[in-house]
Amino acid sequence: MVQKDAGAVAKTRGRPRAFNPVKALHAMREVFWHKGYAATSLDDLCAAAGMNRPSLYNAFKEKAEVFKAVLDDYVAEVKPLYEKAFLAPVRYKEALLLVYETAFNIYLVHTKGLGCFMIGAALTDSTRDAGVAAMILEQLRKMDRGFLKLAQAAERRGELRAGVTPEQAAILCASIHNAISVRMRAGETVDDLRCYVKQAINIICA
Amino acid sequence: MVQKDAGAVAKTRGRPRAFNPVKALHAMREVFWHKGYAATSLDDLCAAAGMNRPSLYNAFKEKAEVFKAVLDDYVAEVKPLYEKAFLAPVRYKEALLLVYETAFNIYLVHTKGLGCFMIGAALTDSTRDAGVAAMILEQLRKMDRGFLKLAQAAERRGELRAGVTPEQAAILCASIHNAISVRMRAGETVDDLRCYVKQAINIICA
DNA sequence: GTCTTTTTGTACCATACTGCATAAAACCCT
DNA sequence: AGGGTTTTATGCAGTATGGTACAAAAAGAC
């Protein structure tokens, strides 16, 4: 173990990789995001990642593995963004706006609204890959929990509409979050969706 | 114009079709629903419809046309079911439950929850087919209007929670409807979603 | 310098897919 | 019965796709 820069890659034995693993994952993510899992070919992925098929098979094993790696990468990137919004020291209403604005920012890929990566690219094909379905459900649940914690904190501060439980508020917030993905991918504009979100928020916190 | 049974097909000139157009559309719908647009091949469709490729090319023109025919057929079948629920002479709460129960029934295909056909099979690929995207948006809007009318009627009868406008209520209802599709396809059980729906409804009408 | 390890690039194979050509079949009309 | 019309069935050609074999290349280890 030679001492090196902390950030440096551990010295490997063979020929060094010609491609940048991080950039490759990002490039492949965009292809999947635009075309969906099934419509994306390995050639598409290779072209986007700037590597040839054997390298792709060496780094991953098969298409499904590539996709899971991309999905993991997406989750890892998006998670802290949502967490930041969820933990912002602002009132409930503003926090919710912040969460949805975070979603809008994530869902806009090169000025094109594609919705959540999982819902847009993987949901359809989740019927045939139990692993992917499980990943989607897990992330949905995580968002649900985030919205629930937010609502519970709001309740403690008396910011919830009278007679509304945190559980109910959280379910609505999560539903809106899902609906945004669907509608954005179907072509609804961000401006329209912003109005949509504001209306919805007003029903939760008066 | 020879007088015949009212329901009979108009007498055509050549060899009669061996396949039942209605059954074929339904069978192909299921394939699309399970596998999604992109992952469904023409052979899959032929096998399901019980016809061979030239017949399929004769009846439709290409895969996209088949899909649009299937989508039209789906909409035509589903529309009256939702309308019936929307126009049922019951209280707001029960009407909403009825609408969502209608959705559950539609979305359960052979005991497997696949969500809305459009969201499950077409949404992903709507990025590359403007026609499909337009059809999805149109149907979303129709559901939105249905929920809005329902909420307006509820307001007139004083069944809306105080301080909630019909527009706000309608947006939440539509979001829940979208969320159900997403979650069902991701693997959530109908029982869980029923709880989800009940909780959500309670926030709209106290 | 030589050996070992890992990646790269070219080429390849088997399969699946789209789309069509062609001939036989089934029906109506006269 | 014969001609006209439309559908069916078989089969084929060109291409795309998923996946792999193999030799050359680039690095570290000794």
Tab-separated table of C-alpha atoms (C1' of nucleotides) in Angstrom:
chain	number	residue	atom	x	y	z
A	1	MET	CA	0.000	0.000	0.000
A	2	VAL	CA	1.895	2.972	-1.290
A	3	GLN	CA	0.928	6.321	0.155
A	4	LYS	CA	-0.767	8.451	-2.463
A	5	ASP	CA	-3.253	11.286	-2.822
A	6	ALA	CA	-6.349	10.482	-0.822
A	7	GLY	CA	-8.577	10.886	-3.848
A	8	ALA	CA	-6.472	8.803	-6.203
A	9	VAL	CA	-7.708	5.496	-7.485
A	10	ALA	CA	-6.031	2.493	-5.914
A	11	LYS	CA	-3.242	1.373	-8.220
A	12	THR	CA	-4.494	-1.504	-10.285
A	13	ARG	CA	-2.447	-4.079	-12.024
A	14	GLY	CA	-3.410	-4.152	-15.673
A	15	ARG	CA	-4.032	-1.667	-18.426
A	16	PRO	CA	-5.824	1.397	-17.120
A	17	ARG	CA	-9.411	2.045	-18.152
A	18	ALA	CA	-9.781	4.445	-21.029
A	19	PHE	CA	-13.240	5.578	-19.978
A	20	ASN	CA	-14.323	7.600	-16.983
A	21	PRO	CA	-16.671	5.367	-14.980
A	22	VAL	CA	-18.545	8.314	-13.496
A	23	LYS	CA	-19.029	10.089	-16.812
A	24	ALA	CA	-20.008	6.832	-18.481
A	25	LEU	CA	-22.727	6.177	-15.930
A	26	HIS	CA	-24.085	9.679	-16.362
A	27	ALA	CA	-24.091	9.430	-20.153
A	28	MET	CA	-25.824	6.056	-20.077
A	29	ARG	CA	-28.336	7.396	-17.600
A	30	GLU	CA	-29.435	9.998	-20.076
A	31	VAL	CA	-29.926	7.452	-22.822
A	32	PHE	CA	-32.030	5.247	-20.556
A	33	TRP	CA	-33.925	8.289	-19.360
A	34	HIS	CA	-34.839	9.427	-22.846
A	35	LYS	CA	-35.557	6.079	-24.489
A	36	GLY	CA	-36.519	3.860	-21.573
A	37	TYR	CA	-34.928	0.564	-20.593
A	38	ALA	CA	-36.317	-1.658	-23.328
A	39	ALA	CA	-35.692	0.709	-26.229
A	40	THR	CA	-32.074	1.292	-25.257
A	41	SER	CA	-29.630	-0.996	-27.032
A	42	LEU	CA	-26.149	-1.889	-25.907
A	43	ASP	CA	-24.807	0.012	-28.905
A	44	ASP	CA	-26.652	3.097	-27.686
A	45	LEU	CA	-25.018	2.675	-24.307
A	46	CYS	CA	-21.561	2.077	-25.753
A	47	ALA	CA	-21.833	5.120	-27.992
A	48	ALA	CA	-22.942	7.306	-25.106
A	49	ALA	CA	-20.322	6.015	-22.711
A	50	GLY	CA	-17.551	6.144	-25.284
A	51	MET	CA	-16.555	2.540	-24.803
A	52	ASN	CA	-16.958	-0.629	-26.810
A	53	ARG	CA	-19.034	-3.639	-25.988
A	54	PRO	CA	-16.399	-5.888	-24.435
A	55	SER	CA	-15.407	-3.083	-22.092
A	56	LEU	CA	-19.014	-2.651	-21.122
A	57	TYR	CA	-19.361	-6.368	-20.507
A	58	ASN	CA	-16.190	-6.323	-18.514
A	59	ALA	CA	-17.279	-3.452	-16.315
A	60	PHE	CA	-20.813	-4.776	-15.903
A	61	LYS	CA	-22.176	-8.145	-16.861
A	62	GLU	CA	-25.292	-7.558	-18.869
A	63	LYS	CA	-27.783	-4.878	-19.773
A	64	ALA	CA	-29.757	-5.343	-16.570
A	65	GLU	CA	-26.593	-4.869	-14.506
A	66	VAL	CA	-25.719	-1.715	-16.396
A	67	PHE	CA	-29.150	-0.398	-15.657
A	68	LYS	CA	-28.918	-1.217	-11.976
A	69	ALA	CA	-25.562	0.524	-11.740
A	70	VAL	CA	-27.049	3.573	-13.447
A	71	LEU	CA	-30.031	3.431	-11.120
A	72	ASP	CA	-27.782	3.228	-8.063
A	73	ASP	CA	-25.814	6.174	-9.354
A	74	TYR	CA	-29.005	8.159	-9.893
A	75	VAL	CA	-30.267	7.401	-6.408
A	76	ALA	CA	-26.930	8.290	-4.875
A	77	GLU	CA	-26.943	11.621	-6.656
A	78	VAL	CA	-30.538	12.510	-5.986
A	79	LYS	CA	-30.802	11.389	-2.383
A	80	PRO	CA	-28.778	14.206	-0.804
A	81	LEU	CA	-30.657	16.779	-2.857
A	82	TYR	CA	-33.984	15.609	-1.483
A	83	GLU	CA	-32.552	15.252	2.016
A	84	LYS	CA	-31.361	18.823	1.904
A	85	ALA	CA	-34.858	19.963	0.962
A	86	PHE	CA	-36.472	17.773	3.601
A	87	LEU	CA	-34.194	19.072	6.350
A	88	ALA	CA	-34.286	22.759	5.437
A	89	PRO	CA	-35.098	24.886	8.513
A	90	VAL	CA	-38.147	26.546	6.993
A	91	ARG	CA	-41.897	26.367	7.455
A	92	TYR	CA	-43.827	23.351	6.158
A	93	LYS	CA	-45.193	25.145	3.134
A	94	GLU	CA	-41.796	26.372	2.045
A	95	ALA	CA	-40.220	22.995	2.688
A	96	LEU	CA	-42.751	21.316	0.426
A	97	LEU	CA	-42.190	23.878	-2.291
A	98	LEU	CA	-38.486	23.229	-1.904
A	99	VAL	CA	-38.922	19.488	-2.291
A	100	TYR	CA	-40.974	19.853	-5.465
A	101	GLU	CA	-38.622	22.452	-6.866
A	102	THR	CA	-35.838	19.949	-6.240
A	103	ALA	CA	-37.827	17.405	-8.216
A	104	PHE	CA	-38.329	19.829	-11.098
A	105	ASN	CA	-34.617	20.496	-11.233
A	106	ILE	CA	-33.792	16.815	-11.253
A	107	TYR	CA	-36.426	15.953	-13.839
A	108	LEU	CA	-35.341	18.598	-16.315
A	109	VAL	CA	-32.734	16.909	-18.474
A	110	HIS	CA	-31.269	19.309	-21.008
A	111	THR	CA	-34.371	21.533	-20.947
A	112	LYS	CA	-36.602	18.510	-21.519
A	113	GLY	CA	-38.896	17.310	-18.749
A	114	LEU	CA	-38.514	13.568	-18.405
A	115	GLY	CA	-39.946	12.977	-14.936
A	116	CYS	CA	-38.318	10.758	-12.355
A	117	PHE	CA	-35.715	8.439	-13.876
A	118	MET	CA	-37.212	5.398	-12.247
A	119	ILE	CA	-40.781	6.138	-13.258
A	120	GLY	CA	-39.822	7.255	-16.731
A	121	ALA	CA	-37.271	4.636	-17.655
A	122	ALA	CA	-37.793	1.613	-15.434
A	123	LEU	CA	-41.376	1.404	-14.218
A	124	THR	CA	-42.700	-0.150	-17.411
A	125	ASP	CA	-40.104	-2.898	-17.428
A	126	SER	CA	-40.316	-3.534	-13.705
A	127	THR	CA	-42.915	-6.202	-14.461
A	128	ARG	CA	-40.196	-8.470	-15.778
A	129	ASP	CA	-37.343	-7.613	-13.431
A	130	ALA	CA	-38.177	-8.144	-9.793
A	131	GLY	CA	-34.939	-6.478	-8.766
A	132	VAL	CA	-35.805	-3.253	-10.539
A	133	ALA	CA	-39.341	-3.329	-9.146
A	134	ALA	CA	-37.923	-3.720	-5.639
A	135	MET	CA	-35.583	-0.772	-6.151
A	136	ILE	CA	-38.445	1.418	-7.321
A	137	LEU	CA	-40.659	0.444	-4.406
A	138	GLU	CA	-37.812	1.039	-1.973
A	139	GLN	CA	-37.251	4.556	-3.266
A	140	LEU	CA	-40.979	5.306	-3.240
A	141	ARG	CA	-41.062	4.217	0.387
A	142	LYS	CA	-38.068	6.388	1.235
A	143	MET	CA	-39.782	9.430	-0.242
A	144	ASP	CA	-42.935	8.475	1.658
A	145	ARG	CA	-40.957	8.422	4.898
A	146	GLY	CA	-39.368	11.753	4.089
A	147	PHE	CA	-42.755	13.340	3.530
A	148	LEU	CA	-44.052	11.729	6.723
A	149	LYS	CA	-41.235	13.083	8.875
A	150	LEU	CA	-41.776	16.496	7.377
A	151	ALA	CA	-45.482	16.343	8.157
A	152	GLN	CA	-44.837	15.150	11.701
A	153	ALA	CA	-42.507	18.059	12.317
A	154	ALA	CA	-45.125	20.385	10.859
A	155	GLU	CA	-47.748	18.953	13.158
A	156	ARG	CA	-45.566	19.564	16.211
A	157	ARG	CA	-45.229	23.161	15.104
A	158	GLY	CA	-48.977	23.422	14.449
A	159	GLU	CA	-48.564	24.044	10.740
A	160	LEU	CA	-50.900	21.329	9.592
A	161	ARG	CA	-54.480	22.104	8.657
A	162	ALA	CA	-56.833	21.284	11.544
A	163	GLY	CA	-58.091	17.717	11.494
A	164	VAL	CA	-55.384	16.510	9.140
A	165	THR	CA	-53.029	13.806	10.376
A	166	PRO	CA	-49.356	13.691	9.344
A	167	GLU	CA	-49.972	10.323	7.679
A	168	GLN	CA	-52.669	11.776	5.472
A	169	ALA	CA	-50.613	14.807	4.562
A	170	ALA	CA	-47.644	12.610	3.698
A	171	ILE	CA	-49.694	10.420	1.392
A	172	LEU	CA	-50.954	13.417	-0.521
A	173	CYS	CA	-47.484	14.902	-0.840
A	174	ALA	CA	-46.089	11.634	-2.127
A	175	SER	CA	-48.951	11.282	-4.604
A	176	ILE	CA	-48.304	14.731	-5.959
A	177	HIS	CA	-44.660	13.856	-6.305
A	178	ASN	CA	-45.564	10.774	-8.342
A	179	ALA	CA	-48.089	12.681	-10.427
A	180	ILE	CA	-45.489	15.289	-11.339
A	181	SER	CA	-43.290	12.604	-12.861
A	182	VAL	CA	-46.113	11.175	-14.900
A	183	ARG	CA	-47.335	14.501	-16.177
A	184	MET	CA	-43.940	15.936	-16.926
A	185	ARG	CA	-43.062	12.975	-19.084
A	186	ALA	CA	-46.419	13.216	-20.813
A	187	GLY	CA	-45.526	16.757	-21.817
A	188	GLU	CA	-47.002	19.042	-19.171
A	189	THR	CA	-44.907	22.180	-18.724
A	190	VAL	CA	-43.033	22.974	-15.547
A	191	ASP	CA	-44.975	26.210	-15.173
A	192	ASP	CA	-48.286	24.364	-15.253
A	193	LEU	CA	-46.962	21.855	-12.770
A	194	ARG	CA	-45.788	24.610	-10.458
A	195	CYS	CA	-49.364	25.914	-10.294
A	196	TYR	CA	-50.556	22.375	-9.761
A	197	VAL	CA	-48.167	21.989	-6.831
A	198	LYS	CA	-49.102	25.299	-5.240
A	199	GLN	CA	-52.793	24.463	-5.334
A	200	ALA	CA	-52.116	21.090	-3.804
A	201	ILE	CA	-49.951	22.487	-1.033
A	202	ASN	CA	-52.635	24.954	-0.026
A	203	ILE	CA	-54.978	22.137	0.806
A	204	ILE	CA	-52.480	20.518	3.138
A	205	CYS	CA	-51.344	23.539	5.090
A	206	ALA	CA	-54.020	26.195	5.129
B	1	MET	CA	-77.583	-2.749	-49.154
B	2	VAL	CA	-79.109	-6.069	-48.335
B	3	GLN	CA	-81.136	-6.193	-45.144
B	4	LYS	CA	-79.357	-8.259	-42.515
B	5	ASP	CA	-79.044	-8.601	-38.748
B	6	ALA	CA	-78.424	-5.214	-37.251
B	7	GLY	CA	-75.247	-6.391	-35.563
B	8	ALA	CA	-73.817	-8.189	-38.563
B	9	VAL	CA	-70.704	-6.924	-40.251
B	10	ALA	CA	-71.295	-5.202	-43.601
B	11	LYS	CA	-70.764	-7.759	-46.319
B	12	THR	CA	-67.266	-7.404	-47.681
B	13	ARG	CA	-66.077	-8.605	-50.996
B	14	GLY	CA	-63.039	-10.813	-50.502
B	15	ARG	CA	-62.029	-13.588	-48.136
B	16	PRO	CA	-63.392	-13.021	-44.666
B	17	ARG	CA	-61.006	-12.234	-41.867
B	18	ALA	CA	-60.035	-15.239	-39.820
B	19	PHE	CA	-59.371	-13.221	-36.686
B	20	ASN	CA	-61.803	-11.407	-34.451
B	21	PRO	CA	-60.770	-7.718	-34.532
B	22	VAL	CA	-62.169	-7.057	-31.065
B	23	LYS	CA	-60.501	-10.075	-29.472
B	24	ALA	CA	-57.288	-9.330	-31.294
B	25	LEU	CA	-57.159	-5.795	-29.928
B	26	HIS	CA	-57.798	-7.063	-26.411
B	27	ALA	CA	-55.137	-9.743	-26.685
B	28	MET	CA	-52.587	-7.285	-28.021
B	29	ARG	CA	-53.499	-4.825	-25.306
B	30	GLU	CA	-52.484	-7.333	-22.701
B	31	VAL	CA	-49.138	-7.937	-24.306
B	32	PHE	CA	-48.418	-4.220	-24.482
B	33	TRP	CA	-49.641	-3.816	-20.933
B	34	HIS	CA	-47.347	-6.482	-19.565
B	35	LYS	CA	-44.212	-5.803	-21.594
B	36	GLY	CA	-44.557	-2.137	-22.496
B	37	TYR	CA	-44.506	-0.655	-25.984
B	38	ALA	CA	-40.801	-0.955	-26.749
B	39	ALA	CA	-40.351	-4.502	-25.502
B	40	THR	CA	-43.284	-5.822	-27.497
B	41	SER	CA	-42.358	-7.242	-30.890
B	42	LEU	CA	-44.652	-7.718	-33.851
B	43	ASP	CA	-44.305	-11.460	-33.377
B	44	ASP	CA	-45.562	-11.095	-29.834
B	45	LEU	CA	-48.572	-9.230	-31.154
B	46	CYS	CA	-49.215	-11.747	-33.915
B	47	ALA	CA	-49.015	-14.642	-31.514
B	48	ALA	CA	-51.408	-12.986	-29.096
B	49	ALA	CA	-53.859	-11.927	-31.770
B	50	GLY	CA	-53.731	-15.281	-33.530
B	51	MET	CA	-52.811	-13.797	-36.859
B	52	ASN	CA	-49.675	-13.672	-38.936
B	53	ARG	CA	-47.585	-10.698	-39.826
B	54	PRO	CA	-48.992	-9.860	-43.261
B	55	SER	CA	-52.490	-9.846	-41.800
B	56	LEU	CA	-51.351	-7.504	-39.099
B	57	TYR	CA	-49.680	-5.243	-41.639
B	58	ASN	CA	-52.857	-5.330	-43.670
B	59	ALA	CA	-55.145	-4.455	-40.805
B	60	PHE	CA	-52.826	-1.807	-39.398
B	61	LYS	CA	-49.772	-0.296	-40.967
B	62	GLU	CA	-47.034	-0.462	-38.420
B	63	LYS	CA	-46.400	-1.072	-34.745
B	64	ALA	CA	-47.267	2.485	-33.790
B	65	GLU	CA	-50.634	2.219	-35.528
B	66	VAL	CA	-51.395	-1.042	-33.782
B	67	PHE	CA	-50.625	0.598	-30.504
B	68	LYS	CA	-52.830	3.576	-31.204
B	69	ALA	CA	-55.707	1.286	-32.147
B	70	VAL	CA	-55.190	-0.637	-28.932
B	71	LEU	CA	-55.033	2.603	-26.974
B	72	ASP	CA	-58.269	3.858	-28.573
B	73	ASP	CA	-59.912	0.561	-27.731
B	74	TYR	CA	-58.716	0.816	-24.135
B	75	VAL	CA	-59.997	4.350	-23.765
B	76	ALA	CA	-63.344	3.425	-25.313
B	77	GLU	CA	-63.730	0.567	-22.870
B	78	VAL	CA	-62.601	2.418	-19.785
B	79	LYS	CA	-64.332	5.731	-20.345
B	80	PRO	CA	-67.907	4.581	-19.575
B	81	LEU	CA	-66.696	2.762	-16.460
B	82	TYR	CA	-65.209	5.948	-15.047
B	83	GLU	CA	-68.203	7.999	-16.173
B	84	LYS	CA	-70.507	5.664	-14.342
B	85	ALA	CA	-68.484	6.131	-11.178
B	86	PHE	CA	-68.288	9.892	-11.634
B	87	LEU	CA	-72.039	10.209	-12.120
B	88	ALA	CA	-73.155	7.843	-9.374
B	89	PRO	CA	-75.789	9.512	-7.169
B	90	VAL	CA	-73.894	9.083	-3.923
B	91	ARG	CA	-72.024	11.313	-1.531
B	92	TYR	CA	-68.612	12.711	-2.482
B	93	LYS	CA	-66.696	10.312	-0.312
B	94	GLU	CA	-68.446	7.279	-1.737
B	95	ALA	CA	-68.127	8.577	-5.276
B	96	LEU	CA	-64.368	8.932	-4.867
B	97	LEU	CA	-64.103	5.450	-3.417
B	98	LEU	CA	-66.105	4.232	-6.397
B	99	VAL	CA	-63.781	5.922	-8.873
B	100	TYR	CA	-60.688	4.420	-7.290
B	101	GLU	CA	-62.304	1.029	-6.998
B	102	THR	CA	-63.067	1.304	-10.718
B	103	ALA	CA	-59.402	2.024	-11.308
B	104	PHE	CA	-58.338	-0.996	-9.241
B	105	ASN	CA	-60.636	-3.213	-11.259
B	106	ILE	CA	-59.306	-1.908	-14.545
B	107	TYR	CA	-55.701	-2.125	-13.469
B	108	LEU	CA	-55.892	-5.710	-12.290
B	109	VAL	CA	-55.086	-7.779	-15.353
B	110	HIS	CA	-55.341	-11.477	-14.608
B	111	THR	CA	-54.723	-10.957	-10.882
B	112	LYS	CA	-51.641	-8.870	-11.639
B	113	GLY	CA	-51.666	-5.153	-10.917
B	114	LEU	CA	-50.292	-3.343	-13.950
B	115	GLY	CA	-51.542	0.183	-13.329
B	116	CYS	CA	-53.121	2.325	-16.010
B	117	PHE	CA	-52.431	1.007	-19.505
B	118	MET	CA	-51.207	4.357	-20.715
B	119	ILE	CA	-48.900	4.989	-17.792
B	120	GLY	CA	-47.644	1.447	-17.689
B	121	ALA	CA	-47.161	0.741	-21.368
B	122	ALA	CA	-46.880	4.060	-23.193
B	123	LEU	CA	-45.619	6.792	-20.907
B	124	THR	CA	-41.978	5.809	-21.244
B	125	ASP	CA	-42.061	5.840	-25.037
B	126	SER	CA	-44.149	8.985	-25.261
B	127	THR	CA	-40.889	10.940	-25.470
B	128	ARG	CA	-40.427	9.706	-29.031
B	129	ASP	CA	-44.021	9.645	-30.269
B	130	ALA	CA	-45.770	12.981	-29.999
B	131	GLY	CA	-49.087	11.384	-30.926
B	132	VAL	CA	-48.961	8.993	-28.006
B	133	ALA	CA	-47.890	11.760	-25.652
B	134	ALA	CA	-50.857	13.859	-26.800
B	135	MET	CA	-53.238	10.963	-26.208
B	136	ILE	CA	-51.921	10.447	-22.698
B	137	LEU	CA	-52.188	14.134	-21.847
B	138	GLU	CA	-55.700	14.265	-23.241
B	139	GLN	CA	-56.832	11.384	-21.072
B	140	LEU	CA	-55.143	12.867	-18.006
B	141	ARG	CA	-57.025	16.106	-18.644
B	142	LYS	CA	-60.307	14.253	-19.032
B	143	MET	CA	-59.821	12.577	-15.691
B	144	ASP	CA	-58.894	15.954	-14.213
B	145	ARG	CA	-62.145	17.416	-15.494
B	146	GLY	CA	-64.109	14.481	-14.130
B	147	PHE	CA	-62.587	14.957	-10.682
B	148	LEU	CA	-63.238	18.702	-10.904
B	149	LYS	CA	-66.933	18.290	-11.731
B	150	LEU	CA	-67.259	15.825	-8.899
B	151	ALA	CA	-65.645	18.278	-6.493
B	152	GLN	CA	-67.813	21.147	-7.712
B	153	ALA	CA	-70.940	19.100	-7.111
B	154	ALA	CA	-69.639	18.205	-3.679
B	155	GLU	CA	-69.023	21.854	-2.890
B	156	ARG	CA	-72.582	22.757	-3.827
B	157	ARG	CA	-73.772	20.087	-1.422
B	158	GLY	CA	-71.379	21.292	1.250
B	159	GLU	CA	-69.412	18.052	1.355
B	160	LEU	CA	-65.999	19.612	0.879
B	161	ARG	CA	-63.763	20.310	3.843
B	162	ALA	CA	-63.994	23.942	4.899
B	163	GLY	CA	-61.522	26.212	3.117
B	164	VAL	CA	-60.862	23.723	0.330
B	165	THR	CA	-61.702	24.768	-3.222
B	166	PRO	CA	-62.989	22.283	-5.805
B	167	GLU	CA	-59.901	22.923	-7.927
B	168	GLN	CA	-57.605	21.952	-5.086
B	169	ALA	CA	-59.615	18.863	-4.272
B	170	ALA	CA	-59.637	17.806	-7.924
B	171	ILE	CA	-55.877	18.126	-8.211
B	172	LEU	CA	-55.323	15.932	-5.201
B	173	CYS	CA	-57.774	13.319	-6.461
B	174	ALA	CA	-56.095	13.206	-9.844
B	175	SER	CA	-52.664	12.945	-8.241
B	176	ILE	CA	-53.784	10.013	-6.156
B	177	HIS	CA	-55.159	8.387	-9.274
B	178	ASN	CA	-51.790	8.779	-10.992
B	179	ALA	CA	-49.909	7.578	-7.943
B	180	ILE	CA	-52.006	4.433	-7.785
B	181	SER	CA	-50.907	3.494	-11.297
B	182	VAL	CA	-47.270	4.023	-10.503
B	183	ARG	CA	-47.354	2.123	-7.252
B	184	MET	CA	-49.445	-0.743	-8.505
B	185	ARG	CA	-47.030	-1.384	-11.342
B	186	ALA	CA	-44.117	-1.146	-8.944
B	187	GLY	CA	-45.649	-3.982	-6.952
B	188	GLU	CA	-47.699	-2.382	-4.202
B	189	THR	CA	-50.703	-4.550	-3.273
B	190	VAL	CA	-54.267	-3.475	-3.877
B	191	ASP	CA	-55.002	-3.777	-0.165
B	192	ASP	CA	-52.209	-1.366	0.697
B	193	LEU	CA	-53.399	1.010	-1.979
B	194	ARG	CA	-56.948	0.841	-0.663
B	195	CYS	CA	-55.699	2.082	2.710
B	196	TYR	CA	-53.674	4.721	0.907
B	197	VAL	CA	-56.791	5.904	-0.898
B	198	LYS	CA	-58.949	5.968	2.216
B	199	GLN	CA	-56.431	8.072	4.060
B	200	ALA	CA	-56.212	10.482	1.181
B	201	ILE	CA	-59.962	10.813	0.824
B	202	ASN	CA	-60.323	11.694	4.479
B	203	ILE	CA	-58.203	14.765	4.001
B	204	ILE	CA	-60.392	16.033	1.183
B	205	CYS	CA	-63.810	15.503	2.693
B	206	ALA	CA	-63.603	15.545	6.473
C	1	DG	C1'	13.844	-6.599	-19.481
C	2	DT	C1'	10.390	-9.983	-18.854
C	3	DC	C1'	6.151	-11.790	-16.809
C	4	DT	C1'	1.551	-11.061	-15.243
C	5	DT	C1'	-2.694	-8.694	-15.178
C	6	DT	C1'	-6.324	-6.065	-17.020
C	7	DT	C1'	-8.400	-3.392	-20.645
C	8	DT	C1'	-9.055	-2.408	-25.486
C	9	DG	C1'	-10.459	-3.035	-30.314
C	10	DT	C1'	-11.727	-5.815	-34.087
C	11	DA	C1'	-14.206	-9.251	-35.622
C	12	DC	C1'	-17.511	-12.619	-35.298
C	13	DC	C1'	-21.829	-15.627	-34.311
C	14	DA	C1'	-26.516	-16.764	-33.389
C	15	DT	C1'	-30.745	-14.932	-32.807
C	16	DA	C1'	-34.608	-11.778	-33.245
C	17	DC	C1'	-36.825	-8.388	-35.699
C	18	DT	C1'	-39.049	-5.576	-39.364
C	19	DG	C1'	-40.983	-5.557	-43.588
C	20	DC	C1'	-42.363	-7.559	-47.943
C	21	DA	C1'	-43.068	-10.824	-52.015
C	22	DT	C1'	-45.726	-14.410	-53.607
C	23	DA	C1'	-49.029	-17.931	-54.093
C	24	DA	C1'	-52.949	-20.243	-52.306
C	25	DA	C1'	-57.494	-19.792	-50.106
C	26	DA	C1'	-62.075	-18.067	-49.227
C	27	DC	C1'	-65.554	-15.311	-50.227
C	28	DC	C1'	-68.907	-12.131	-53.284
C	29	DC	C1'	-70.912	-10.924	-57.690
C	30	DT	C1'	-72.603	-11.784	-62.228
D	1	DA	C1'	-69.072	-21.657	-63.005
D	2	DG	C1'	-65.845	-17.994	-63.677
D	3	DG	C1'	-63.873	-13.454	-62.599
D	4	DG	C1'	-62.754	-10.157	-59.161
D	5	DT	C1'	-61.369	-9.073	-54.491
D	6	DT	C1'	-59.471	-9.494	-50.103
D	7	DT	C1'	-57.233	-12.275	-46.611
D	8	DT	C1'	-54.166	-15.964	-45.247
D	9	DA	C1'	-49.888	-18.561	-44.982
D	10	DT	C1'	-45.217	-19.545	-46.048
D	11	DG	C1'	-41.043	-17.914	-46.566
D	12	DC	C1'	-37.236	-14.806	-47.413
D	13	DA	C1'	-33.979	-10.722	-47.284
D	14	DG	C1'	-31.763	-7.172	-44.879
D	15	DT	C1'	-30.715	-5.349	-40.536
D	16	DA	C1'	-30.259	-4.825	-35.535
D	17	DT	C1'	-29.235	-6.843	-31.298
D	18	DG	C1'	-27.169	-9.353	-27.413
D	19	DG	C1'	-23.257	-11.589	-26.312
D	20	DT	C1'	-18.417	-13.465	-26.980
D	21	DA	C1'	-13.524	-14.925	-28.763
D	22	DC	C1'	-9.074	-13.443	-29.474
D	23	DA	C1'	-5.053	-10.886	-30.098
D	24	DA	C1'	-2.860	-6.515	-29.259
D	25	DA	C1'	-1.918	-2.823	-25.917
D	26	DA	C1'	-0.832	-0.691	-21.537
D	27	DA	C1'	0.241	-0.775	-17.110
D	28	DG	C1'	2.538	-2.819	-12.541
D	29	DA	C1'	5.565	-6.529	-10.293
D	30	DC	C1'	9.734	-8.921	-10.106
